[in-house]
Amino acid sequence: MSFFPEISKIQYEGPKSKNPLAFKHYNPDEIVENQRLKELMRFTVCYWHTFRGTGSDPFGSGTLQRPWDDGSNSVENAVKRVDVAFEFIEKLGCPFYAFHDRDVAPEGDTLAQSNKNLDVVAKALKAAQQRTGIKLLWGTANMFSNPRFMHGAATTCNADVFAFAAAQVKKALEVTLELGGENYVFWGGREGYHNLFNTDMKRELDHLAKFMHMAVDYAKKIGFKGQFLFEPKPKEPTKHQYDFDAAACLNFCRANGLMGHVKLNIETNHATLAGHTMMHELEYARIQGALGSIDANTGDLMLGWDTDQFPTDIYLTTQCMLVILEQGGLTPGGVNFDAKVRRESFEPVDLFHAHIGAMDAFARGAKIAAAIRKDGVLKDFVKNRYRSFDSGIGAEIEKGTVNFETLEKYVLAKHELAANESGRQEYLENLINQYL
Ligand code: XUL
Ligand code: CO
């Protein structure tokens, strides 16, 4: 039985194609910087928005037509949804998917029942993976939807809820391992606070660190060798999320002995909500060896919340790929489309349009970034800009062989400082436009 009977496997037809259901730029076998695009991009379909999204927003209920879904939260419906998901992902030609425990299987009345439900669906997921060759990029646990997490999960004031969250992650790790997941993500849905009048921030942060260490220890114990990823987001749902941005997350990891165990999963819309560009967040993580994976989406400049739109802006994808290519790709991470179709785009075919456009936008960004890198225009400029640190006093500063006193002596003995040079920002912006 087919759930998308009108749609056959999406093919690469090249930039001249007028077929909306074909790739114009994503040719999985094309080589970019010595890697097949398929392996470089590691495109991933997210289960939550794509197969559980309803199109509801704070002002209105769901709009999306999903004829295969009976609307119930039954295990049977969940198992059927697995077939829908894998048909979609296979037709799209995406090599990976990602999920939260509660997206794929319904929560039961007790933890034991929830775990049982998850086991049934995980069995179906495993069979679908084996049948199609589609792999799991990452698993995670939803510890923000259920009302029990109103005060947070690892940062709750209620120790029983902390214990419940631990048990939930334990199970999610086991299932991720069973399904060959290559990463495990922490997004602190409600790990933050609204008001310090009722909050012991120090205790909450200590508990979060303990929680993550327990996860790392348990992963080791069960032989899960995947990469742990921490996903920054500055706000929503709480006013002060502890995982604000890459800098806050890495400070937390460093302060709590988690560096080396945890990398970051950087999301575009989260970066912009934090007042950063995606490129800034990616580079900040990369230079510290902590860029693990990305949630590829985009926000809307006119709307101040996490709209999770599909990325279509070539300038954005080019910037992302400049950083990603600099570290040779994201493996074992990937490019996960944590994005949802607009509620007005309510037909199933819109899911194809959205993903095809996003994959094309990233493939194009990869090729443009590779061309920029091949010509060395940015690299050469930047290298030259800092050349005063390559020798002489600059090299000594970098080596650490000088101090305030010797630097003062150096300046006093000089008649004139070296002249400043133009940063040529506009020239470089124009140059990049020539590659687009
Ligand atoms: C929420 C968000 C999550 C994480 C996984 O804004 O991005 O979907 O990616 O929990
Ligand atoms: Co995300």
mmCIF file of C-alpha atoms in Angstrom, residues 1-8 51 68 83-85 87-89 91 348-349 351-352:
data_model
loop_
_atom_site.group_PDB
_atom_site.id
_atom_site.type_symbol
_atom_site.label_atom_id
_atom_site.label_comp_id
_atom_site.label_asym_id
_atom_site.label_seq_id
_atom_site.Cartn_x
_atom_site.Cartn_y
_atom_site.Cartn_z
ATOM 1 C CA MET A 1 0.000 0.000 0.000
ATOM 2 C CA SER A 2 1.295 3.444 -0.911
ATOM 3 C CA PHE A 3 0.608 6.603 1.079
ATOM 4 C CA PHE A 4 1.991 8.907 -1.602
ATOM 5 C CA PRO A 5 0.702 7.104 -4.711
ATOM 6 C CA GLU A 6 1.096 10.089 -7.042
ATOM 7 C CA ILE A 7 4.743 10.583 -6.200
ATOM 8 C CA SER A 8 7.599 8.482 -7.442
ATOM 9 C CA PHE A 51 4.970 13.109 10.749
ATOM 10 C CA TRP A 68 -3.176 7.947 6.631
ATOM 11 C CA ASP A 83 5.395 2.895 6.994
ATOM 12 C CA VAL A 84 4.270 6.369 5.947
ATOM 13 C CA ALA A 85 7.488 7.914 7.215
ATOM 14 C CA GLU A 87 7.898 5.639 2.210
ATOM 15 C CA PHE A 88 8.301 9.415 2.342
ATOM 16 C CA ILE A 89 11.984 9.329 3.345
ATOM 17 C CA LYS A 91 11.023 8.559 -2.085
ATOM 18 C CA PRO A 348 1.018 15.909 1.818
ATOM 19 C CA VAL A 349 2.817 16.955 -1.387
ATOM 20 C CA LEU A 351 6.200 17.944 2.554
ATOM 21 C CA PHE A 352 8.033 16.977 -0.647
#
